[in-house]
Amino acid sequence: MEIKSLDQTDLKILHALQENARASFAEIAKQVGLTAPAVTERIRKLEHAGVITGYRTELDLRQLGFDVQALILIEVTYKDEQAFMRYAGEKQEVLECHHLLGQSAFSLKVCVKKMLDLEALIRELMKFGQTTTHILLSEVVPRRSVF
Amino acid sequence: MEIKSLDQTDLKILHALQENARASFAEIAKQVGLTAPAVTERIRKLEHAGVITGYRTELDLRQLGFDVQALILIEVTYKDEQAFMRYAGEKQEVLECHHLLGQSAFSLKVCVKKMLDLEALIRELMKFGQTTTHILLSEVVPRRSVF
DNA sequence: GGTGAAATAAACTTGCA
DNA sequence: TGCAAGTTTATTTCACC
């Protein structure tokens, strides 16, 4: 993974891929004004450089039976940090977890089927420190591309 | 968008697509034990039913010069809700925004190049209500598939 | 780095169980 | 719904600039 200097064409490619990760190389090539092999090679380099970290499919969690999503903030006591991170990495319900600046704090995005499942999850988390839970309602901005 | 009853094959397809949104129909077909046309048709239906909401490419924001990411919680005064949502929807720096349960509260995931940009952003947000900002450090769990 | 053309592979279409 | 065979596109490879 080396440092890449990105030009305008790279940014256009990244824009196209953010909007539709399943776009064909040929489609992207047309959008950026290059041929398919040129685009393929640039994308391969962006992947190898670690600029592109993955291609994900977004699902409507509610349609899949996951009716409750929540944002949980937790202040973990320092000695439990390692155990907490292991727990977060293993728990299926934890969709995302970030380390926050200061005081061994973390944010978690979790998704469960029922409110009772959320209660159980929070009860487990409370072993690691004090939690603050916010139930997520509608997505005002679902997920924006960086450019 | 109608109600779909998903079987095990659908869940396997969704798993494969979550892990790699650019996987070919043929690859997915092999993973789930069907032929490519059958998988293609199922994915078409999942898209049309709204179960699949999009295909996104994930980028390493730091490599792209966005060194500061933050989670901002804001309690908007009720009369400013509409104006706030319009603002969040237009601001390039706001990657995600969720409505939270209770008191016209929202969470925002934002990304900026410099700390000074974050300061400017928070100053703008303060017009809509009281904010609490958490700087995001490492990703403990980057983004997990639901199944 | 990029193009254009040929070979390979994947995606659509259609008819049938 | 899914499969198989045939057709149409897309991807890959490579020689050349």
mmCIF file of C-alpha atoms (C1' of nucleotides) in Angstrom:
data_model
loop_
_atom_site.group_PDB
_atom_site.id
_atom_site.type_symbol
_atom_site.label_atom_id
_atom_site.label_comp_id
_atom_site.label_asym_id
_atom_site.label_seq_id
_atom_site.Cartn_x
_atom_site.Cartn_y
_atom_site.Cartn_z
ATOM 1 C CA MET A 1 0.000 0.000 0.000
ATOM 2 C CA GLU A 2 1.801 3.059 -1.251
ATOM 3 C CA ILE A 3 0.938 6.706 -1.521
ATOM 4 C CA LYS A 4 -1.048 7.448 -4.642
ATOM 5 C CA SER A 5 -1.471 10.861 -6.161
ATOM 6 C CA LEU A 6 -4.995 10.976 -7.445
ATOM 7 C CA ASP A 7 -5.938 13.016 -10.485
ATOM 8 C CA GLN A 8 -9.366 14.204 -11.580
ATOM 9 C CA THR A 9 -9.966 10.974 -13.492
ATOM 10 C CA ASP A 10 -9.375 8.900 -10.361
ATOM 11 C CA LEU A 11 -11.835 11.064 -8.453
ATOM 12 C CA LYS A 12 -14.438 10.624 -11.206
ATOM 13 C CA ILE A 13 -13.923 6.865 -11.085
ATOM 14 C CA LEU A 14 -14.304 6.868 -7.293
ATOM 15 C CA HIS A 15 -17.452 8.953 -7.631
ATOM 16 C CA ALA A 16 -18.968 6.514 -10.108
ATOM 17 C CA LEU A 17 -18.065 3.545 -7.914
ATOM 18 C CA GLN A 18 -19.510 5.174 -4.811
ATOM 19 C CA GLU A 19 -22.796 5.812 -6.582
ATOM 20 C CA ASN A 20 -22.965 2.288 -7.992
ATOM 21 C CA ALA A 21 -20.399 -0.278 -6.930
ATOM 22 C CA ARG A 22 -21.726 -2.737 -9.499
ATOM 23 C CA ALA A 23 -21.222 -0.458 -12.488
ATOM 24 C CA SER A 24 -19.319 -2.245 -15.245
ATOM 25 C CA PHE A 25 -15.830 -1.107 -16.239
ATOM 26 C CA ALA A 26 -17.277 -0.218 -19.630
ATOM 27 C CA GLU A 27 -19.926 2.049 -18.073
ATOM 28 C CA ILE A 28 -17.398 3.792 -15.839
ATOM 29 C CA ALA A 29 -15.055 4.176 -18.812
ATOM 30 C CA LYS A 30 -17.777 6.002 -20.705
ATOM 31 C CA GLN A 31 -18.447 8.297 -17.734
ATOM 32 C CA VAL A 32 -14.798 9.297 -17.318
ATOM 33 C CA GLY A 33 -13.796 9.373 -20.986
ATOM 34 C CA LEU A 34 -11.314 6.509 -21.074
ATOM 35 C CA THR A 35 -11.337 2.980 -22.451
ATOM 36 C CA ALA A 36 -12.327 -0.003 -20.329
ATOM 37 C CA PRO A 37 -8.802 -1.433 -19.912
ATOM 38 C CA ALA A 38 -7.498 1.930 -18.689
ATOM 39 C CA VAL A 39 -10.255 2.183 -16.091
ATOM 40 C CA THR A 40 -9.756 -1.423 -15.018
ATOM 41 C CA GLU A 41 -6.072 -0.777 -14.405
ATOM 42 C CA ARG A 42 -6.731 2.404 -12.409
ATOM 43 C CA ILE A 43 -9.301 0.654 -10.223
ATOM 44 C CA ARG A 44 -6.908 -2.239 -9.647
ATOM 45 C CA LYS A 45 -4.271 0.251 -8.453
ATOM 46 C CA LEU A 46 -6.745 2.090 -6.219
ATOM 47 C CA GLU A 47 -7.691 -1.236 -4.640
ATOM 48 C CA HIS A 48 -4.074 -2.235 -4.166
ATOM 49 C CA ALA A 49 -3.167 1.154 -2.670
ATOM 50 C CA GLY A 50 -5.943 0.695 -0.120
ATOM 51 C CA VAL A 51 -7.896 3.748 -1.286
ATOM 52 C CA ILE A 52 -10.793 1.450 -2.113
ATOM 53 C CA THR A 53 -11.410 -0.667 0.971
ATOM 54 C CA GLY A 54 -14.397 -2.664 -0.189
ATOM 55 C CA TYR A 55 -17.606 -2.974 -2.152
ATOM 56 C CA ARG A 56 -20.703 -3.206 0.012
ATOM 57 C CA THR A 57 -24.371 -3.826 -0.588
ATOM 58 C CA GLU A 58 -26.808 -1.759 1.425
ATOM 59 C CA LEU A 59 -29.975 -3.422 2.652
ATOM 60 C CA ASP A 60 -33.259 -2.218 4.073
ATOM 61 C CA LEU A 61 -32.801 -3.682 7.535
ATOM 62 C CA ARG A 62 -36.433 -3.170 8.522
ATOM 63 C CA GLN A 63 -37.645 -5.308 5.602
ATOM 64 C CA LEU A 64 -35.282 -8.002 6.836
ATOM 65 C CA GLY A 65 -36.889 -8.054 10.259
ATOM 66 C CA PHE A 66 -34.376 -5.854 12.062
ATOM 67 C CA ASP A 67 -36.813 -3.294 13.381
ATOM 68 C CA VAL A 68 -34.556 -1.665 15.940
ATOM 69 C CA GLN A 69 -31.344 0.184 15.190
ATOM 70 C CA ALA A 70 -29.479 2.154 17.800
ATOM 71 C CA LEU A 71 -26.426 4.280 18.355
ATOM 72 C CA ILE A 72 -24.757 3.437 21.638
ATOM 73 C CA LEU A 73 -22.015 5.449 23.281
ATOM 74 C CA ILE A 74 -19.975 3.715 25.936
ATOM 75 C CA GLU A 75 -17.215 4.791 28.282
ATOM 76 C CA VAL A 76 -15.156 1.719 28.924
ATOM 77 C CA THR A 77 -12.945 1.468 31.969
ATOM 78 C CA TYR A 78 -9.369 1.328 30.686
ATOM 79 C CA LYS A 79 -8.542 -2.161 31.917
ATOM 80 C CA ASP A 80 -11.561 -3.577 30.034
ATOM 81 C CA GLU A 81 -10.683 -2.017 26.682
ATOM 82 C CA GLN A 82 -9.220 -5.147 25.119
ATOM 83 C CA ALA A 83 -12.081 -7.325 26.320
ATOM 84 C CA PHE A 84 -14.593 -4.783 25.031
ATOM 85 C CA MET A 85 -13.031 -4.619 21.576
ATOM 86 C CA ARG A 86 -13.014 -8.404 21.345
ATOM 87 C CA TYR A 87 -16.674 -8.452 22.358
ATOM 88 C CA ALA A 88 -17.622 -5.776 19.803
ATOM 89 C CA GLY A 89 -15.760 -7.627 17.078
ATOM 90 C CA GLU A 90 -17.578 -10.864 17.780
ATOM 91 C CA LYS A 91 -21.129 -9.635 18.394
ATOM 92 C CA GLN A 92 -23.275 -10.067 15.302
ATOM 93 C CA GLU A 93 -25.539 -7.201 16.351
ATOM 94 C CA VAL A 94 -22.696 -4.669 16.271
ATOM 95 C CA LEU A 95 -22.638 -3.336 12.711
ATOM 96 C CA GLU A 96 -20.010 -0.671 13.360
ATOM 97 C CA CYS A 97 -17.793 0.387 16.236
ATOM 98 C CA HIS A 98 -15.476 3.370 16.431
ATOM 99 C CA HIS A 99 -12.954 4.369 19.022
ATOM 100 C CA LEU A 100 -13.663 7.938 20.136
ATOM 101 C CA LEU A 101 -11.189 10.584 21.215
ATOM 102 C CA GLY A 102 -10.783 10.667 24.964
ATOM 103 C CA GLN A 103 -11.595 8.543 28.009
ATOM 104 C CA SER A 104 -11.644 5.104 26.317
ATOM 105 C CA ALA A 105 -14.941 5.922 24.700
ATOM 106 C CA PHE A 106 -16.555 4.045 21.805
ATOM 107 C CA SER A 107 -19.582 4.454 19.570
ATOM 108 C CA LEU A 108 -21.530 1.436 18.347
ATOM 109 C CA LYS A 109 -24.139 1.121 15.642
ATOM 110 C CA VAL A 110 -26.242 -1.905 16.464
ATOM 111 C CA CYS A 111 -29.223 -3.580 14.873
ATOM 112 C CA VAL A 112 -31.595 -6.076 16.469
ATOM 113 C CA LYS A 113 -34.974 -7.593 15.708
ATOM 114 C CA LYS A 114 -36.847 -6.593 18.844
ATOM 115 C CA MET A 115 -36.574 -4.037 21.613
ATOM 116 C CA LEU A 116 -36.029 -6.869 24.074
ATOM 117 C CA ASP A 117 -32.906 -7.855 22.119
ATOM 118 C CA LEU A 118 -31.620 -4.307 22.486
ATOM 119 C CA GLU A 119 -32.226 -4.452 26.209
ATOM 120 C CA ALA A 120 -30.237 -7.685 26.450
ATOM 121 C CA LEU A 121 -27.403 -6.199 24.411
ATOM 122 C CA ILE A 122 -27.194 -3.078 26.549
ATOM 123 C CA ARG A 123 -27.171 -5.225 29.660
ATOM 124 C CA GLU A 124 -24.096 -7.032 28.332
ATOM 125 C CA LEU A 125 -22.416 -3.773 27.336
ATOM 126 C CA MET A 126 -22.960 -2.316 30.800
ATOM 127 C CA LYS A 127 -20.353 -4.772 32.113
ATOM 128 C CA PHE A 128 -17.712 -2.762 30.230
ATOM 129 C CA GLY A 129 -18.802 0.712 31.283
ATOM 130 C CA GLN A 130 -21.514 3.333 31.251
ATOM 131 C CA THR A 131 -23.708 3.427 28.142
ATOM 132 C CA THR A 132 -25.917 6.040 26.462
ATOM 133 C CA THR A 133 -28.377 4.717 23.884
ATOM 134 C CA HIS A 134 -30.090 6.575 21.069
ATOM 135 C CA ILE A 135 -32.732 4.780 19.002
ATOM 136 C CA LEU A 136 -32.269 5.507 15.288
ATOM 137 C CA LEU A 137 -35.402 6.573 13.427
ATOM 138 C CA SER A 138 -35.433 7.709 9.793
ATOM 139 C CA GLU A 139 -32.335 8.335 7.738
ATOM 140 C CA VAL A 140 -32.268 12.030 6.922
ATOM 141 C CA VAL A 141 -29.108 11.546 4.848
ATOM 142 C CA PRO A 142 -28.759 7.845 3.994
ATOM 143 C CA ARG A 143 -25.099 7.855 2.930
ATOM 144 C CA ARG A 144 -23.407 10.440 0.847
ATOM 145 C CA SER A 145 -20.456 10.024 -1.496
ATOM 146 C CA VAL A 146 -17.412 12.061 -0.462
ATOM 147 C CA PHE A 147 -17.237 13.585 -3.938
ATOM 148 C CA MET B 1 -42.142 -2.522 -3.609
ATOM 149 C CA GLU B 2 -43.967 -5.521 -2.265
ATOM 150 C CA ILE B 3 -43.473 -7.832 0.640
ATOM 151 C CA LYS B 4 -40.986 -10.569 -0.141
ATOM 152 C CA SER B 5 -40.626 -13.777 1.771
ATOM 153 C CA LEU B 6 -36.955 -14.555 1.780
ATOM 154 C CA ASP B 7 -35.664 -18.112 1.815
ATOM 155 C CA GLN B 8 -32.214 -19.373 2.760
ATOM 156 C CA THR B 9 -30.976 -18.911 -0.801
ATOM 157 C CA ASP B 10 -31.934 -15.246 -0.751
ATOM 158 C CA LEU B 11 -30.081 -14.777 2.520
ATOM 159 C CA LYS B 12 -26.992 -16.469 1.063
ATOM 160 C CA ILE B 13 -27.167 -14.173 -1.947
ATOM 161 C CA LEU B 14 -27.474 -11.118 0.305
ATOM 162 C CA HIS B 15 -24.514 -12.338 2.342
ATOM 163 C CA ALA B 16 -22.364 -12.722 -0.750
ATOM 164 C CA LEU B 17 -23.374 -9.287 -2.023
ATOM 165 C CA GLN B 18 -22.672 -7.645 1.327
ATOM 166 C CA GLU B 19 -19.169 -9.128 1.405
ATOM 167 C CA ASN B 20 -18.431 -8.144 -2.195
ATOM 168 C CA ALA B 21 -20.907 -6.004 -4.086
ATOM 169 C CA ARG B 22 -18.905 -6.467 -7.293
ATOM 170 C CA ALA B 23 -19.077 -10.252 -7.305
ATOM 171 C CA SER B 24 -20.297 -11.577 -10.654
ATOM 172 C CA PHE B 25 -23.620 -13.376 -10.929
ATOM 173 C CA ALA B 26 -21.673 -16.498 -11.863
ATOM 174 C CA GLU B 27 -19.569 -16.312 -8.665
ATOM 175 C CA ILE B 28 -22.623 -15.800 -6.482
ATOM 176 C CA ALA B 29 -24.404 -18.616 -8.290
ATOM 177 C CA LYS B 30 -21.556 -20.971 -7.406
ATOM 178 C CA GLN B 31 -21.703 -19.910 -3.741
ATOM 179 C CA VAL B 32 -25.446 -20.512 -3.429
ATOM 180 C CA GLY B 33 -25.771 -23.576 -5.660
ATOM 181 C CA LEU B 34 -27.878 -22.149 -8.473
ATOM 182 C CA THR B 35 -27.243 -21.117 -12.062
ATOM 183 C CA ALA B 36 -26.377 -17.550 -13.004
ATOM 184 C CA PRO B 37 -29.746 -16.662 -14.596
ATOM 185 C CA ALA B 38 -31.597 -17.866 -11.486
ATOM 186 C CA VAL B 39 -29.408 -15.717 -9.229
ATOM 187 C CA THR B 40 -29.760 -12.739 -11.555
ATOM 188 C CA GLU B 41 -33.538 -13.000 -11.402
ATOM 189 C CA ARG B 42 -33.546 -13.242 -7.591
ATOM 190 C CA ILE B 43 -31.293 -10.210 -7.265
ATOM 191 C CA ARG B 44 -33.535 -8.260 -9.681
ATOM 192 C CA LYS B 45 -36.488 -9.050 -7.431
ATOM 193 C CA LEU B 46 -34.617 -8.121 -4.244
ATOM 194 C CA GLU B 47 -33.684 -4.799 -5.830
ATOM 195 C CA HIS B 48 -37.218 -4.146 -6.998
ATOM 196 C CA ALA B 49 -38.688 -5.064 -3.615
ATOM 197 C CA GLY B 50 -36.392 -2.503 -2.007
ATOM 198 C CA VAL B 51 -34.548 -5.070 0.108
ATOM 199 C CA ILE B 52 -31.344 -4.088 -1.675
ATOM 200 C CA THR B 53 -31.117 -0.301 -1.477
ATOM 201 C CA GLY B 54 -27.792 0.231 -3.206
ATOM 202 C CA TYR B 55 -24.265 -0.840 -3.982
ATOM 203 C CA ARG B 56 -21.594 1.314 -2.393
ATOM 204 C CA THR B 57 -17.843 1.526 -2.560
ATOM 205 C CA GLU B 58 -16.004 2.139 0.695
ATOM 206 C CA LEU B 59 -12.978 4.406 0.647
ATOM 207 C CA ASP B 60 -10.121 5.102 3.029
ATOM 208 C CA LEU B 61 -11.069 8.708 3.777
ATOM 209 C CA ARG B 62 -7.733 9.512 5.419
ATOM 210 C CA GLN B 63 -5.836 8.571 2.256
ATOM 211 C CA LEU B 64 -8.118 10.955 0.390
ATOM 212 C CA GLY B 65 -7.150 13.849 2.624
ATOM 213 C CA PHE B 66 -10.138 13.748 4.965
ATOM 214 C CA ASP B 67 -8.216 13.497 8.203
ATOM 215 C CA VAL B 68 -11.043 14.349 10.577
ATOM 216 C CA GLN B 69 -14.215 12.359 11.025
ATOM 217 C CA ALA B 70 -16.696 13.060 13.752
ATOM 218 C CA LEU B 71 -19.982 11.963 15.222
ATOM 219 C CA ILE B 72 -22.128 14.934 16.143
ATOM 220 C CA LEU B 73 -25.297 14.770 18.195
ATOM 221 C CA ILE B 74 -27.622 17.739 17.980
ATOM 222 C CA GLU B 75 -30.854 18.690 19.695
ATOM 223 C CA VAL B 76 -32.703 20.852 17.254
ATOM 224 C CA THR B 77 -35.389 23.226 18.425
ATOM 225 C CA TYR B 78 -38.634 21.973 16.929
ATOM 226 C CA LYS B 79 -39.355 24.967 14.714
ATOM 227 C CA ASP B 80 -35.927 24.592 13.034
ATOM 228 C CA GLU B 81 -36.334 20.898 12.169
ATOM 229 C CA GLN B 82 -37.194 21.404 8.501
ATOM 230 C CA ALA B 83 -34.415 23.918 7.991
ATOM 231 C CA PHE B 84 -31.949 21.610 9.722
ATOM 232 C CA MET B 85 -32.870 18.614 7.572
ATOM 233 C CA ARG B 86 -32.501 20.688 4.427
ATOM 234 C CA TYR B 87 -29.101 21.871 5.650
ATOM 235 C CA ALA B 88 -27.947 18.318 6.457
ATOM 236 C CA GLY B 89 -29.111 17.102 3.068
ATOM 237 C CA GLU B 90 -27.161 19.754 1.224
ATOM 238 C CA LYS B 91 -23.909 19.847 3.198
ATOM 239 C CA GLN B 92 -21.206 17.834 1.458
ATOM 240 C CA GLU B 93 -19.439 17.159 4.777
ATOM 241 C CA VAL B 94 -22.444 15.321 6.223
ATOM 242 C CA LEU B 95 -21.980 11.682 5.207
ATOM 243 C CA GLU B 96 -24.911 10.347 7.217
ATOM 244 C CA CYS B 97 -27.698 11.811 9.324
ATOM 245 C CA HIS B 98 -30.282 9.974 11.386
ATOM 246 C CA HIS B 99 -33.304 11.211 13.234
ATOM 247 C CA LEU B 100 -33.135 10.017 16.839
ATOM 248 C CA LEU B 101 -35.991 9.057 19.123
ATOM 249 C CA GLY B 102 -37.056 11.960 21.295
ATOM 250 C CA GLN B 103 -36.642 15.726 21.513
ATOM 251 C CA SER B 104 -35.975 16.432 17.794
ATOM 252 C CA ALA B 105 -32.511 14.970 18.113
ATOM 253 C CA PHE B 106 -30.250 13.932 15.229
ATOM 254 C CA SER B 107 -26.905 12.202 14.814
ATOM 255 C CA LEU B 108 -24.508 13.206 12.062
ATOM 256 C CA LYS B 109 -21.445 11.483 10.721
ATOM 257 C CA VAL B 110 -19.258 14.140 9.179
ATOM 258 C CA CYS B 111 -15.895 14.157 7.456
ATOM 259 C CA VAL B 112 -13.635 17.153 6.832
ATOM 260 C CA LYS B 113 -10.042 17.741 5.805
ATOM 261 C CA LYS B 114 -8.877 19.831 8.755
ATOM 262 C CA MET B 115 -9.871 20.453 12.334
ATOM 263 C CA LEU B 116 -10.608 24.056 11.416
ATOM 264 C CA ASP B 117 -13.219 22.813 8.934
ATOM 265 C CA LEU B 118 -14.873 20.868 11.732
ATOM 266 C CA GLU B 119 -14.931 23.982 13.879
ATOM 267 C CA ALA B 120 -16.626 25.907 11.070
ATOM 268 C CA LEU B 121 -19.162 23.136 10.563
ATOM 269 C CA ILE B 122 -20.047 22.954 14.249
ATOM 270 C CA ARG B 123 -20.436 26.721 14.328
ATOM 271 C CA GLU B 124 -23.038 26.442 11.575
ATOM 272 C CA LEU B 125 -24.804 23.564 13.279
ATOM 273 C CA MET B 126 -25.017 25.484 16.535
ATOM 274 C CA LYS B 127 -27.591 27.731 14.863
ATOM 275 C CA PHE B 128 -30.027 24.806 14.913
ATOM 276 C CA GLY B 129 -29.469 23.666 18.476
ATOM 277 C CA GLN B 130 -27.049 22.319 21.035
ATOM 278 C CA THR B 131 -24.335 19.987 19.712
ATOM 279 C CA THR B 132 -22.109 17.314 21.213
ATOM 280 C CA THR B 133 -19.109 16.287 19.118
ATOM 281 C CA HIS B 134 -17.097 13.066 19.270
ATOM 282 C CA ILE B 135 -13.973 12.760 17.143
ATOM 283 C CA LEU B 136 -13.820 9.327 15.484
ATOM 284 C CA LEU B 137 -10.513 7.493 15.833
ATOM 285 C CA SER B 138 -9.918 3.921 14.650
ATOM 286 C CA GLU B 139 -12.650 1.633 13.387
ATOM 287 C CA VAL B 140 -12.917 -1.246 15.843
ATOM 288 C CA VAL B 141 -15.589 -2.892 13.687
ATOM 289 C CA PRO B 142 -15.444 -1.375 10.179
ATOM 290 C CA ARG B 143 -18.824 -2.554 8.904
ATOM 291 C CA ARG B 144 -20.343 -5.919 9.461
ATOM 292 C CA SER B 145 -22.791 -7.801 7.249
ATOM 293 C CA VAL B 146 -26.136 -8.470 8.921
ATOM 294 C CA PHE B 147 -25.812 -12.149 8.106
ATOM 295 C "C1'" DG C 1 -0.532 5.443 -18.853
ATOM 296 C "C1'" DG C 2 -3.202 4.992 -22.863
ATOM 297 C "C1'" DT C 3 -5.419 2.673 -27.163
ATOM 298 C "C1'" DG C 4 -7.402 -0.915 -30.269
ATOM 299 C "C1'" DA C 5 -8.225 -5.582 -31.532
ATOM 300 C "C1'" DA C 6 -8.576 -10.507 -30.581
ATOM 301 C "C1'" DA C 7 -9.669 -14.167 -27.280
ATOM 302 C "C1'" DT C 8 -12.065 -15.348 -23.155
ATOM 303 C "C1'" DA C 9 -15.666 -14.949 -20.038
ATOM 304 C "C1'" DA C 10 -19.729 -13.174 -18.311
ATOM 305 C "C1'" DA C 11 -24.497 -11.351 -18.891
ATOM 306 C "C1'" DC C 12 -28.988 -11.462 -21.218
ATOM 307 C "C1'" DT C 13 -32.674 -13.972 -23.855
ATOM 308 C "C1'" DT C 14 -35.731 -17.538 -24.917
ATOM 309 C "C1'" DG C 15 -37.922 -22.027 -24.811
ATOM 310 C "C1'" DC C 16 -38.873 -25.765 -21.945
ATOM 311 C "C1'" DA C 17 -39.282 -28.783 -17.572
ATOM 312 C "C1'" DT D 1 -38.731 -20.844 -10.431
ATOM 313 C "C1'" DG D 2 -34.956 -22.816 -12.421
ATOM 314 C "C1'" DC D 3 -32.111 -24.784 -16.341
ATOM 315 C "C1'" DA D 4 -29.797 -25.017 -20.821
ATOM 316 C "C1'" DA D 5 -28.438 -23.341 -25.172
ATOM 317 C "C1'" DG D 6 -27.661 -19.508 -28.074
ATOM 318 C "C1'" DT D 7 -26.729 -14.481 -28.593
ATOM 319 C "C1'" DT D 8 -24.934 -10.253 -27.138
ATOM 320 C "C1'" DT D 9 -21.798 -7.606 -24.152
ATOM 321 C "C1'" DA D 10 -18.157 -7.044 -21.164
ATOM 322 C "C1'" DT D 11 -13.529 -8.241 -19.502
ATOM 323 C "C1'" DT D 12 -8.845 -9.544 -20.266
ATOM 324 C "C1'" DT D 13 -4.689 -9.842 -22.696
ATOM 325 C "C1'" DC D 14 -1.338 -8.067 -25.676
ATOM 326 C "C1'" DA D 15 1.129 -5.531 -29.187
ATOM 327 C "C1'" DC D 16 1.954 -0.808 -30.032
ATOM 328 C "C1'" DC D 17 2.258 4.302 -29.058
#
